[in-house]
Amino acid sequence: MTEYNPDNVFRKILDGEIPSYKIFETEHALAILDAFPMVKGHSLLIPKGNYTTIADMPSEAAASFFASLPKLINAVKAATNCDGVNVLSNAGTAAGQVVMHVHVHVVPRMEEDALIKFPPSGGMIAKEVATEVLDAIKANLS
């Protein structure tokens, strides 16, 4: 479990110390517009609990938090008339996490927008590689 530092912008928004553009709020989550959006409608879903990454969340807390995600996605899609959305959460600095409080980005996308897209997948995984990584992952399930 990652040690949580409450001195972050999302904790301050949740505590009312910093203003935000609130979309909706539930008992477990806050949906806001991203203050530095990549595109119009870029939104965030933030849990009210103190967690650095999704992996730090107890499964019950994660389930309660993620229950609000479809509502936000559907509202963003309808409001922006986009062709699709990226739904992502960066976990750790190596993955691009800047604010060390769980948050999920909902980013509206248009077919020909200039935002980055994931590169095409690599070749089909070899059975030996699949077996090795599968065994390692299964050995670490808790």
mmCIF file of N, CA and C in Angstrom:
data_model
loop_
_atom_site.group_PDB
_atom_site.id
_atom_site.type_symbol
_atom_site.label_atom_id
_atom_site.label_comp_id
_atom_site.label_asym_id
_atom_site.label_seq_id
_atom_site.Cartn_x
_atom_site.Cartn_y
_atom_site.Cartn_z
ATOM 1 N N MET A 1 0.846 -1.190 0.000
ATOM 2 C CA MET A 1 0.000 0.000 0.000
ATOM 3 C C MET A 1 0.885 1.246 0.000
ATOM 4 N N THR A 2 0.540 2.194 -0.829
ATOM 5 C CA THR A 2 1.285 3.436 -0.939
ATOM 6 C C THR A 2 0.879 4.382 0.191
ATOM 7 N N GLU A 3 1.847 5.007 0.826
ATOM 8 C CA GLU A 3 1.536 5.964 1.893
ATOM 9 C C GLU A 3 0.836 7.181 1.291
ATOM 10 N N TYR A 4 -0.278 7.570 1.886
ATOM 11 C CA TYR A 4 -1.075 8.689 1.381
ATOM 12 C C TYR A 4 -0.618 9.995 2.017
ATOM 13 N N ASN A 5 -0.439 11.014 1.189
ATOM 14 C CA ASN A 5 -0.096 12.353 1.664
ATOM 15 C C ASN A 5 -1.309 13.262 1.411
ATOM 16 N N PRO A 6 -1.975 13.724 2.468
ATOM 17 C CA PRO A 6 -3.176 14.536 2.287
ATOM 18 C C PRO A 6 -2.923 15.942 1.744
ATOM 19 N N ASP A 7 -1.675 16.317 1.600
ATOM 20 C CA ASP A 7 -1.356 17.642 1.078
ATOM 21 C C ASP A 7 -1.329 17.611 -0.450
ATOM 22 N N ASN A 8 -2.521 17.374 -1.031
ATOM 23 C CA ASN A 8 -2.627 17.347 -2.492
ATOM 24 C C ASN A 8 -3.877 18.109 -2.922
ATOM 25 N N VAL A 9 -3.903 18.524 -4.156
ATOM 26 C CA VAL A 9 -4.973 19.392 -4.651
ATOM 27 C C VAL A 9 -6.347 18.725 -4.578
ATOM 28 N N PHE A 10 -6.444 17.429 -4.823
ATOM 29 C CA PHE A 10 -7.760 16.783 -4.792
ATOM 30 C C PHE A 10 -8.306 16.665 -3.376
ATOM 31 N N ARG A 11 -7.436 16.390 -2.399
ATOM 32 C CA ARG A 11 -7.897 16.369 -1.006
ATOM 33 C C ARG A 11 -8.388 17.761 -0.611
ATOM 34 N N LYS A 12 -7.684 18.800 -1.087
ATOM 35 C CA LYS A 12 -8.079 20.171 -0.774
ATOM 36 C C LYS A 12 -9.393 20.539 -1.456
ATOM 37 N N ILE A 13 -9.622 20.041 -2.653
ATOM 38 C CA ILE A 13 -10.920 20.258 -3.315
ATOM 39 C C ILE A 13 -12.017 19.551 -2.541
ATOM 40 N N LEU A 14 -11.779 18.302 -2.166
ATOM 41 C CA LEU A 14 -12.775 17.534 -1.408
ATOM 42 C C LEU A 14 -13.094 18.196 -0.071
ATOM 43 N N ASP A 15 -12.095 18.814 0.546
ATOM 44 C CA ASP A 15 -12.289 19.478 1.839
ATOM 45 C C ASP A 15 -12.825 20.905 1.700
ATOM 46 N N GLY A 16 -13.050 21.360 0.471
ATOM 47 C CA GLY A 16 -13.597 22.695 0.249
ATOM 48 C C GLY A 16 -12.580 23.814 0.356
ATOM 49 N N GLU A 17 -11.289 23.486 0.396
ATOM 50 C CA GLU A 17 -10.249 24.507 0.512
ATOM 51 C C GLU A 17 -9.910 25.149 -0.835
ATOM 52 N N ILE A 18 -10.174 24.419 -1.910
ATOM 53 C CA ILE A 18 -9.911 24.909 -3.263
ATOM 54 C C ILE A 18 -11.205 24.733 -4.069
ATOM 55 N N PRO A 19 -11.609 25.740 -4.828
ATOM 56 C CA PRO A 19 -12.844 25.603 -5.613
ATOM 57 C C PRO A 19 -12.647 24.672 -6.821
ATOM 58 N N SER A 20 -13.763 24.161 -7.314
ATOM 59 C CA SER A 20 -13.743 23.319 -8.514
ATOM 60 C C SER A 20 -15.058 23.517 -9.254
ATOM 61 N N TYR A 21 -15.096 23.007 -10.464
ATOM 62 C CA TYR A 21 -16.326 23.017 -11.259
ATOM 63 C C TYR A 21 -16.977 21.656 -11.095
ATOM 64 N N LYS A 22 -17.863 21.563 -10.075
ATOM 65 C CA LYS A 22 -18.475 20.290 -9.707
ATOM 66 C C LYS A 22 -19.553 19.889 -10.710
ATOM 67 N N ILE A 23 -19.466 18.648 -11.181
ATOM 68 C CA ILE A 23 -20.481 18.072 -12.067
ATOM 69 C C ILE A 23 -21.541 17.388 -11.218
ATOM 70 N N PHE A 24 -21.111 16.492 -10.335
ATOM 71 C CA PHE A 24 -22.019 15.864 -9.369
ATOM 72 C C PHE A 24 -21.200 15.287 -8.228
ATOM 73 N N GLU A 25 -21.902 14.925 -7.168
ATOM 74 C CA GLU A 25 -21.253 14.383 -5.987
ATOM 75 C C GLU A 25 -22.112 13.275 -5.422
ATOM 76 N N THR A 26 -21.473 12.214 -4.949
ATOM 77 C CA THR A 26 -22.166 11.136 -4.250
ATOM 78 C C THR A 26 -21.521 10.976 -2.878
ATOM 79 N N GLU A 27 -21.976 10.008 -2.145
ATOM 80 C CA GLU A 27 -21.391 9.722 -0.838
ATOM 81 C C GLU A 27 -19.916 9.324 -0.959
ATOM 82 N N HIS A 28 -19.554 8.710 -2.106
ATOM 83 C CA HIS A 28 -18.215 8.145 -2.263
ATOM 84 C C HIS A 28 -17.332 8.837 -3.286
ATOM 85 N N ALA A 29 -17.902 9.740 -4.092
ATOM 86 C CA ALA A 29 -17.125 10.305 -5.202
ATOM 87 C C ALA A 29 -17.539 11.738 -5.517
ATOM 88 N N LEU A 30 -16.609 12.438 -6.150
ATOM 89 C CA LEU A 30 -16.848 13.782 -6.656
ATOM 90 C C LEU A 30 -16.442 13.795 -8.122
ATOM 91 N N ALA A 31 -17.332 14.287 -8.980
ATOM 92 C CA ALA A 31 -17.022 14.444 -10.401
ATOM 93 C C ALA A 31 -16.870 15.931 -10.683
ATOM 94 N N ILE A 32 -15.742 16.296 -11.305
ATOM 95 C CA ILE A 32 -15.453 17.700 -11.598
ATOM 96 C C ILE A 32 -14.880 17.827 -13.001
ATOM 97 N N LEU A 33 -14.931 19.059 -13.522
ATOM 98 C CA LEU A 33 -14.189 19.341 -14.741
ATOM 99 C C LEU A 33 -12.707 19.408 -14.405
ATOM 100 N N ASP A 34 -11.868 18.884 -15.286
ATOM 101 C CA ASP A 34 -10.422 19.010 -15.103
ATOM 102 C C ASP A 34 -10.064 20.486 -15.240
ATOM 103 N N ALA A 35 -9.302 21.011 -14.303
ATOM 104 C CA ALA A 35 -8.921 22.433 -14.330
ATOM 105 C C ALA A 35 -7.953 22.751 -15.468
ATOM 106 N N PHE A 36 -7.288 21.731 -15.967
ATOM 107 C CA PHE A 36 -6.333 21.892 -17.070
ATOM 108 C C PHE A 36 -6.680 20.872 -18.161
ATOM 109 N N PRO A 37 -7.831 21.042 -18.813
ATOM 110 C CA PRO A 37 -8.331 20.001 -19.724
ATOM 111 C C PRO A 37 -7.514 19.851 -21.001
ATOM 112 N N MET A 38 -7.422 18.599 -21.448
ATOM 113 C CA MET A 38 -6.806 18.322 -22.747
ATOM 114 C C MET A 38 -7.762 18.725 -23.865
ATOM 115 N N VAL A 39 -9.063 18.558 -23.616
ATOM 116 C CA VAL A 39 -10.116 18.929 -24.566
ATOM 117 C C VAL A 39 -11.340 19.379 -23.772
ATOM 118 N N LYS A 40 -12.257 20.044 -24.440
ATOM 119 C CA LYS A 40 -13.504 20.485 -23.809
ATOM 120 C C LYS A 40 -14.267 19.265 -23.277
ATOM 121 N N GLY A 41 -14.631 19.331 -22.010
ATOM 122 C CA GLY A 41 -15.373 18.238 -21.389
ATOM 123 C C GLY A 41 -14.523 17.253 -20.607
ATOM 124 N N HIS A 42 -13.200 17.395 -20.666
ATOM 125 C CA HIS A 42 -12.297 16.521 -19.903
ATOM 126 C C HIS A 42 -12.685 16.627 -18.429
ATOM 127 N N SER A 43 -13.057 15.501 -17.850
ATOM 128 C CA SER A 43 -13.580 15.467 -16.489
ATOM 129 C C SER A 43 -12.813 14.469 -15.637
ATOM 130 N N LEU A 44 -12.991 14.597 -14.335
ATOM 131 C CA LEU A 44 -12.330 13.713 -13.376
ATOM 132 C C LEU A 44 -13.345 13.154 -12.392
ATOM 133 N N LEU A 45 -13.153 11.907 -12.017
ATOM 134 C CA LEU A 45 -13.903 11.309 -10.930
ATOM 135 C C LEU A 45 -12.905 11.032 -9.815
ATOM 136 N N ILE A 46 -13.193 11.550 -8.630
ATOM 137 C CA ILE A 46 -12.265 11.504 -7.499
ATOM 138 C C ILE A 46 -12.964 10.827 -6.317
ATOM 139 N N PRO A 47 -12.338 9.810 -5.715
ATOM 140 C CA PRO A 47 -12.962 9.207 -4.528
ATOM 141 C C PRO A 47 -12.785 10.110 -3.312
ATOM 142 N N LYS A 48 -13.716 10.023 -2.400
ATOM 143 C CA LYS A 48 -13.628 10.843 -1.187
ATOM 144 C C LYS A 48 -12.662 10.267 -0.157
ATOM 145 N N GLY A 49 -12.326 8.983 -0.294
ATOM 146 C CA GLY A 49 -11.365 8.359 0.611
ATOM 147 C C GLY A 49 -9.945 8.762 0.277
ATOM 148 N N ASN A 50 -9.048 8.546 1.220
ATOM 149 C CA ASN A 50 -7.640 8.915 1.069
ATOM 150 C C ASN A 50 -6.826 7.748 0.518
ATOM 151 N N TYR A 51 -6.730 7.687 -0.802
ATOM 152 C CA TYR A 51 -5.993 6.626 -1.474
ATOM 153 C C TYR A 51 -5.115 7.235 -2.555
ATOM 154 N N THR A 52 -3.899 6.729 -2.681
ATOM 155 C CA THR A 52 -2.973 7.234 -3.684
ATOM 156 C C THR A 52 -3.245 6.618 -5.050
ATOM 157 N N THR A 53 -3.442 5.301 -5.100
ATOM 158 C CA THR A 53 -3.736 4.611 -6.360
ATOM 159 C C THR A 53 -4.925 3.677 -6.156
ATOM 160 N N ILE A 54 -5.488 3.219 -7.247
ATOM 161 C CA ILE A 54 -6.611 2.281 -7.177
ATOM 162 C C ILE A 54 -6.206 1.025 -6.414
ATOM 163 N N ALA A 55 -4.968 0.583 -6.594
ATOM 164 C CA ALA A 55 -4.491 -0.619 -5.910
ATOM 165 C C ALA A 55 -4.513 -0.473 -4.392
ATOM 166 N N ASP A 56 -4.513 0.748 -3.890
ATOM 167 C CA ASP A 56 -4.550 1.003 -2.450
ATOM 168 C C ASP A 56 -5.961 0.936 -1.875
ATOM 169 N N MET A 57 -6.968 0.916 -2.738
ATOM 170 C CA MET A 57 -8.357 0.971 -2.275
ATOM 171 C C MET A 57 -8.856 -0.414 -1.873
ATOM 172 N N PRO A 58 -9.534 -0.520 -0.722
ATOM 173 C CA PRO A 58 -10.223 -1.776 -0.422
ATOM 174 C C PRO A 58 -11.278 -2.023 -1.513
ATOM 175 N N SER A 59 -11.547 -3.266 -1.827
ATOM 176 C CA SER A 59 -12.453 -3.572 -2.935
ATOM 177 C C SER A 59 -13.835 -2.947 -2.759
ATOM 178 N N GLU A 60 -14.330 -2.862 -1.534
ATOM 179 C CA GLU A 60 -15.639 -2.253 -1.304
ATOM 180 C C GLU A 60 -15.614 -0.756 -1.628
ATOM 181 N N ALA A 61 -14.539 -0.085 -1.236
ATOM 182 C CA ALA A 61 -14.401 1.349 -1.525
ATOM 183 C C ALA A 61 -14.274 1.576 -3.024
ATOM 184 N N ALA A 62 -13.514 0.710 -3.698
ATOM 185 C CA ALA A 62 -13.363 0.821 -5.148
ATOM 186 C C ALA A 62 -14.701 0.605 -5.850
ATOM 187 N N ALA A 63 -15.462 -0.381 -5.400
ATOM 188 C CA ALA A 63 -16.763 -0.658 -6.016
ATOM 189 C C ALA A 63 -17.710 0.526 -5.848
ATOM 190 N N SER A 64 -17.743 1.109 -4.670
ATOM 191 C CA SER A 64 -18.611 2.267 -4.428
ATOM 192 C C SER A 64 -18.190 3.456 -5.275
ATOM 193 N N PHE A 65 -16.885 3.667 -5.393
ATOM 194 C CA PHE A 65 -16.348 4.758 -6.198
ATOM 195 C C PHE A 65 -16.660 4.551 -7.677
ATOM 196 N N PHE A 66 -16.319 3.388 -8.205
ATOM 197 C CA PHE A 66 -16.493 3.130 -9.636
ATOM 198 C C PHE A 66 -17.957 3.027 -10.055
ATOM 199 N N ALA A 67 -18.866 2.868 -9.111
ATOM 200 C CA ALA A 67 -20.296 2.837 -9.443
ATOM 201 C C ALA A 67 -20.744 4.149 -10.088
ATOM 202 N N SER A 68 -20.033 5.242 -9.817
ATOM 203 C CA SER A 68 -20.389 6.551 -10.386
ATOM 204 C C SER A 68 -19.803 6.791 -11.774
ATOM 205 N N LEU A 69 -18.878 5.957 -12.201
ATOM 206 C CA LEU A 69 -18.179 6.201 -13.462
ATOM 207 C C LEU A 69 -19.087 6.168 -14.693
ATOM 208 N N PRO A 70 -19.988 5.199 -14.842
ATOM 209 C CA PRO A 70 -20.866 5.223 -16.027
ATOM 210 C C PRO A 70 -21.706 6.496 -16.127
ATOM 211 N N LYS A 71 -22.164 7.004 -14.999
ATOM 212 C CA LYS A 71 -22.949 8.248 -14.988
ATOM 213 C C LYS A 71 -22.133 9.401 -15.561
ATOM 214 N N LEU A 72 -20.873 9.520 -15.149
ATOM 215 C CA LEU A 72 -20.017 10.588 -15.646
ATOM 216 C C LEU A 72 -19.710 10.397 -17.130
ATOM 217 N N ILE A 73 -19.358 9.185 -17.520
ATOM 218 C CA ILE A 73 -19.050 8.911 -18.930
ATOM 219 C C ILE A 73 -20.236 9.277 -19.817
ATOM 220 N N ASN A 74 -21.416 8.825 -19.449
ATOM 221 C CA ASN A 74 -22.601 9.097 -20.273
ATOM 222 C C ASN A 74 -22.922 10.576 -20.355
ATOM 223 N N ALA A 75 -22.754 11.298 -19.257
ATOM 224 C CA ALA A 75 -23.018 12.740 -19.265
ATOM 225 C C ALA A 75 -22.005 13.473 -20.137
ATOM 226 N N VAL A 76 -20.732 13.101 -20.038
ATOM 227 C CA VAL A 76 -19.693 13.733 -20.849
ATOM 228 C C VAL A 76 -19.927 13.448 -22.329
ATOM 229 N N LYS A 77 -20.246 12.205 -22.658
ATOM 230 C CA LYS A 77 -20.497 11.848 -24.057
ATOM 231 C C LYS A 77 -21.672 12.651 -24.624
ATOM 232 N N ALA A 78 -22.753 12.747 -23.881
ATOM 233 C CA ALA A 78 -23.936 13.472 -24.351
ATOM 234 C C ALA A 78 -23.659 14.971 -24.476
ATOM 235 N N ALA A 79 -22.938 15.515 -23.504
ATOM 236 C CA ALA A 79 -22.677 16.964 -23.495
ATOM 237 C C ALA A 79 -21.727 17.398 -24.594
ATOM 238 N N THR A 80 -20.768 16.535 -24.937
ATOM 239 C CA THR A 80 -19.742 16.922 -25.908
ATOM 240 C C THR A 80 -19.995 16.367 -27.302
ATOM 241 N N ASN A 81 -20.954 15.453 -27.415
ATOM 242 C CA ASN A 81 -21.256 14.829 -28.710
ATOM 243 C C ASN A 81 -19.993 14.210 -29.326
ATOM 244 N N CYS A 82 -19.173 13.626 -28.477
ATOM 245 C CA CYS A 82 -17.908 13.048 -28.933
ATOM 246 C C CYS A 82 -18.132 11.686 -29.580
ATOM 247 N N ASP A 83 -17.101 11.228 -30.281
ATOM 248 C CA ASP A 83 -17.156 9.925 -30.946
ATOM 249 C C ASP A 83 -16.783 8.784 -30.003
ATOM 250 N N GLY A 84 -16.094 9.094 -28.919
ATOM 251 C CA GLY A 84 -15.662 8.096 -27.948
ATOM 252 C C GLY A 84 -15.043 8.787 -26.748
ATOM 253 N N VAL A 85 -14.626 8.013 -25.775
ATOM 254 C CA VAL A 85 -13.952 8.575 -24.601
ATOM 255 C C VAL A 85 -12.777 7.692 -24.207
ATOM 256 N N ASN A 86 -11.757 8.314 -23.651
ATOM 257 C CA ASN A 86 -10.719 7.571 -22.950
ATOM 258 C C ASN A 86 -11.068 7.641 -21.474
ATOM 259 N N VAL A 87 -11.013 6.508 -20.810
ATOM 260 C CA VAL A 87 -11.219 6.421 -19.367
ATOM 261 C C VAL A 87 -9.931 5.835 -18.815
ATOM 262 N N LEU A 88 -9.208 6.640 -18.027
ATOM 263 C CA LEU A 88 -7.916 6.148 -17.565
ATOM 264 C C LEU A 88 -7.545 6.717 -16.211
ATOM 265 N N SER A 89 -6.700 5.956 -15.529
ATOM 266 C CA SER A 89 -6.139 6.386 -14.254
ATOM 267 C C SER A 89 -4.664 6.026 -14.259
ATOM 268 N N ASN A 90 -3.823 7.008 -14.024
ATOM 269 C CA ASN A 90 -2.382 6.780 -13.940
ATOM 270 C C ASN A 90 -2.056 6.384 -12.506
ATOM 271 N N ALA A 91 -1.317 5.300 -12.337
ATOM 272 C CA ALA A 91 -0.964 4.816 -10.998
ATOM 273 C C ALA A 91 0.543 4.843 -10.837
ATOM 274 N N GLY A 92 1.040 5.864 -10.156
ATOM 275 C CA GLY A 92 2.468 6.010 -9.931
ATOM 276 C C GLY A 92 3.095 6.984 -10.913
ATOM 277 N N THR A 93 4.204 7.550 -10.501
ATOM 278 C CA THR A 93 4.864 8.550 -11.339
ATOM 279 C C THR A 93 5.336 7.972 -12.664
ATOM 280 N N ALA A 94 5.758 6.711 -12.690
ATOM 281 C CA ALA A 94 6.205 6.095 -13.941
ATOM 282 C C ALA A 94 5.079 6.016 -14.961
ATOM 283 N N ALA A 95 3.837 5.980 -14.478
ATOM 284 C CA ALA A 95 2.670 5.927 -15.358
ATOM 285 C C ALA A 95 2.117 7.311 -15.670
ATOM 286 N N GLY A 96 2.720 8.348 -15.099
ATOM 287 C CA GLY A 96 2.289 9.708 -15.370
ATOM 288 C C GLY A 96 1.409 10.325 -14.298
ATOM 289 N N GLN A 97 1.262 9.670 -13.149
ATOM 290 C CA GLN A 97 0.445 10.252 -12.080
ATOM 291 C C GLN A 97 1.155 11.474 -11.522
ATOM 292 N N VAL A 98 0.439 12.598 -11.484
ATOM 293 C CA VAL A 98 0.991 13.853 -10.986
ATOM 294 C C VAL A 98 0.415 14.172 -9.605
ATOM 295 N N VAL A 99 -0.898 14.024 -9.448
ATOM 296 C CA VAL A 99 -1.546 14.255 -8.154
ATOM 297 C C VAL A 99 -1.697 12.895 -7.480
ATOM 298 N N MET A 100 -1.123 12.759 -6.300
ATOM 299 C CA MET A 100 -1.080 11.468 -5.621
ATOM 300 C C MET A 100 -2.336 11.208 -4.798
ATOM 301 N N HIS A 101 -3.469 11.276 -5.479
ATOM 302 C CA HIS A 101 -4.784 10.914 -4.948
ATOM 303 C C HIS A 101 -5.499 10.263 -6.122
ATOM 304 N N VAL A 102 -6.103 9.116 -5.907
ATOM 305 C CA VAL A 102 -6.781 8.420 -7.003
ATOM 306 C C VAL A 102 -7.683 9.378 -7.760
ATOM 307 N N HIS A 103 -7.648 9.284 -9.072
ATOM 308 C CA HIS A 103 -8.593 10.009 -9.911
ATOM 309 C C HIS A 103 -8.654 9.321 -11.265
ATOM 310 N N VAL A 104 -9.821 9.381 -11.853
ATOM 311 C CA VAL A 104 -10.051 8.772 -13.164
ATOM 312 C C VAL A 104 -10.400 9.880 -14.141
ATOM 313 N N HIS A 105 -9.665 9.916 -15.240
ATOM 314 C CA HIS A 105 -9.920 10.886 -16.304
ATOM 315 C C HIS A 105 -10.981 10.334 -17.248
ATOM 316 N N VAL A 106 -11.914 11.181 -17.634
ATOM 317 C CA VAL A 106 -12.859 10.883 -18.710
ATOM 318 C C VAL A 106 -12.597 11.943 -19.767
ATOM 319 N N VAL A 107 -11.998 11.514 -20.881
ATOM 320 C CA VAL A 107 -11.541 12.443 -21.914
ATOM 321 C C VAL A 107 -12.333 12.214 -23.194
ATOM 322 N N PRO A 108 -13.176 13.184 -23.588
ATOM 323 C CA PRO A 108 -13.926 13.038 -24.843
ATOM 324 C C PRO A 108 -12.973 13.000 -26.036
ATOM 325 N N ARG A 109 -13.288 12.143 -26.992
ATOM 326 C CA ARG A 109 -12.433 12.002 -28.171
ATOM 327 C C ARG A 109 -13.254 12.113 -29.450
ATOM 328 N N MET A 110 -12.639 12.716 -30.436
ATOM 329 C CA MET A 110 -13.213 12.792 -31.779
ATOM 330 C C MET A 110 -12.324 11.978 -32.707
ATOM 331 N N GLU A 111 -12.903 11.442 -33.747
ATOM 332 C CA GLU A 111 -12.163 10.571 -34.666
ATOM 333 C C GLU A 111 -10.840 11.173 -35.118
ATOM 334 N N GLU A 112 -10.822 12.425 -35.463
ATOM 335 C CA GLU A 112 -9.619 13.038 -36.038
ATOM 336 C C GLU A 112 -8.961 14.050 -35.108
ATOM 337 N N ASP A 113 -9.154 13.902 -33.782
ATOM 338 C CA ASP A 113 -8.505 14.863 -32.884
ATOM 339 C C ASP A 113 -6.992 14.620 -32.862
ATOM 340 N N ALA A 114 -6.292 15.559 -32.318
ATOM 341 C CA ALA A 114 -4.824 15.494 -32.326
ATOM 342 C C ALA A 114 -4.253 14.913 -31.032
ATOM 343 N N LEU A 115 -5.123 14.372 -30.165
ATOM 344 C CA LEU A 115 -4.631 13.787 -28.921
ATOM 345 C C LEU A 115 -3.901 12.481 -29.209
ATOM 346 N N ILE A 116 -3.039 12.129 -28.304
ATOM 347 C CA ILE A 116 -2.262 10.902 -28.456
ATOM 348 C C ILE A 116 -3.179 9.675 -28.392
ATOM 349 N N LYS A 117 -2.837 8.685 -29.163
ATOM 350 C CA LYS A 117 -3.546 7.409 -29.130
ATOM 351 C C LYS A 117 -2.528 6.321 -28.819
ATOM 352 N N PHE A 118 -2.983 5.260 -28.183
ATOM 353 C CA PHE A 118 -2.089 4.146 -27.917
ATOM 354 C C PHE A 118 -1.582 3.589 -29.238
ATOM 355 N N PRO A 119 -0.330 3.177 -29.273
ATOM 356 C CA PRO A 119 0.175 2.575 -30.503
ATOM 357 C C PRO A 119 -0.500 1.225 -30.732
ATOM 358 N N PRO A 120 -0.424 0.704 -31.943
ATOM 359 C CA PRO A 120 -1.007 -0.619 -32.199
ATOM 360 C C PRO A 120 -0.366 -1.662 -31.289
ATOM 361 N N SER A 121 -1.115 -2.686 -30.980
ATOM 362 C CA SER A 121 -0.587 -3.767 -30.153
ATOM 363 C C SER A 121 0.573 -4.446 -30.863
ATOM 364 N N GLY A 122 1.417 -5.085 -30.072
ATOM 365 C CA GLY A 122 2.525 -5.847 -30.637
ATOM 366 C C GLY A 122 2.013 -7.153 -31.218
ATOM 367 N N GLY A 123 2.933 -8.016 -31.563
ATOM 368 C CA GLY A 123 2.551 -9.322 -32.098
ATOM 369 C C GLY A 123 1.903 -10.186 -31.033
ATOM 370 N N MET A 124 1.325 -11.279 -31.469
ATOM 371 C CA MET A 124 0.651 -12.223 -30.572
ATOM 372 C C MET A 124 1.642 -12.747 -29.541
ATOM 373 N N ILE A 125 1.203 -12.817 -28.292
ATOM 374 C CA ILE A 125 2.067 -13.281 -27.206
ATOM 375 C C ILE A 125 2.412 -14.759 -27.412
ATOM 376 N N ALA A 126 3.671 -15.091 -27.192
ATOM 377 C CA ALA A 126 4.121 -16.479 -27.299
ATOM 378 C C ALA A 126 3.647 -17.253 -26.072
ATOM 379 N N LYS A 127 3.362 -18.517 -26.261
ATOM 380 C CA LYS A 127 2.853 -19.359 -25.183
ATOM 381 C C LYS A 127 3.809 -19.355 -23.986
ATOM 382 N N GLU A 128 5.112 -19.420 -24.231
ATOM 383 C CA GLU A 128 6.092 -19.447 -23.145
ATOM 384 C C GLU A 128 6.055 -18.147 -22.336
ATOM 385 N N VAL A 129 5.953 -17.027 -23.026
ATOM 386 C CA VAL A 129 5.899 -15.722 -22.363
ATOM 387 C C VAL A 129 4.589 -15.604 -21.587
ATOM 388 N N ALA A 130 3.493 -16.020 -22.204
ATOM 389 C CA ALA A 130 2.189 -15.958 -21.540
ATOM 390 C C ALA A 130 2.189 -16.799 -20.274
ATOM 391 N N THR A 131 2.715 -17.997 -20.362
ATOM 392 C CA THR A 131 2.752 -18.892 -19.206
ATOM 393 C C THR A 131 3.578 -18.290 -18.082
ATOM 394 N N GLU A 132 4.732 -17.729 -18.422
ATOM 395 C CA GLU A 132 5.615 -17.146 -17.411
ATOM 396 C C GLU A 132 4.948 -15.981 -16.690
ATOM 397 N N VAL A 133 4.384 -15.032 -17.450
ATOM 398 C CA VAL A 133 3.770 -13.856 -16.831
ATOM 399 C C VAL A 133 2.468 -14.232 -16.122
ATOM 400 N N LEU A 134 1.714 -15.169 -16.681
ATOM 401 C CA LEU A 134 0.473 -15.619 -16.055
ATOM 402 C C LEU A 134 0.758 -16.253 -14.701
ATOM 403 N N ASP A 135 1.766 -17.108 -14.647
ATOM 404 C CA ASP A 135 2.135 -17.741 -13.372
ATOM 405 C C ASP A 135 2.579 -16.705 -12.342
ATOM 406 N N ALA A 136 3.359 -15.701 -12.800
ATOM 407 C CA ALA A 136 3.834 -14.659 -11.879
ATOM 408 C C ALA A 136 2.672 -13.827 -11.344
ATOM 409 N N ILE A 137 1.746 -13.460 -12.221
ATOM 410 C CA ILE A 137 0.592 -12.668 -11.775
ATOM 411 C C ILE A 137 -0.266 -13.475 -10.818
ATOM 412 N N LYS A 138 -0.577 -14.708 -11.161
ATOM 413 C CA LYS A 138 -1.410 -15.552 -10.287
ATOM 414 C C LYS A 138 -0.767 -15.755 -8.920
ATOM 415 N N ALA A 139 0.560 -15.860 -8.877
ATOM 416 C CA ALA A 139 1.258 -16.052 -7.611
ATOM 417 C C ALA A 139 1.150 -14.820 -6.708
ATOM 418 N N ASN A 140 0.804 -13.682 -7.300
ATOM 419 C CA ASN A 140 0.718 -12.437 -6.520
ATOM 420 C C ASN A 140 -0.708 -11.985 -6.265
ATOM 421 N N LEU A 141 -1.691 -12.800 -6.597
ATOM 422 C CA LEU A 141 -3.086 -12.447 -6.293
ATOM 423 C C LEU A 141 -3.293 -12.536 -4.785
ATOM 424 N N SER A 142 -4.045 -11.575 -4.258
ATOM 425 C CA SER A 142 -4.336 -11.627 -2.820
ATOM 426 C C SER A 142 -5.799 -11.384 -2.579
#
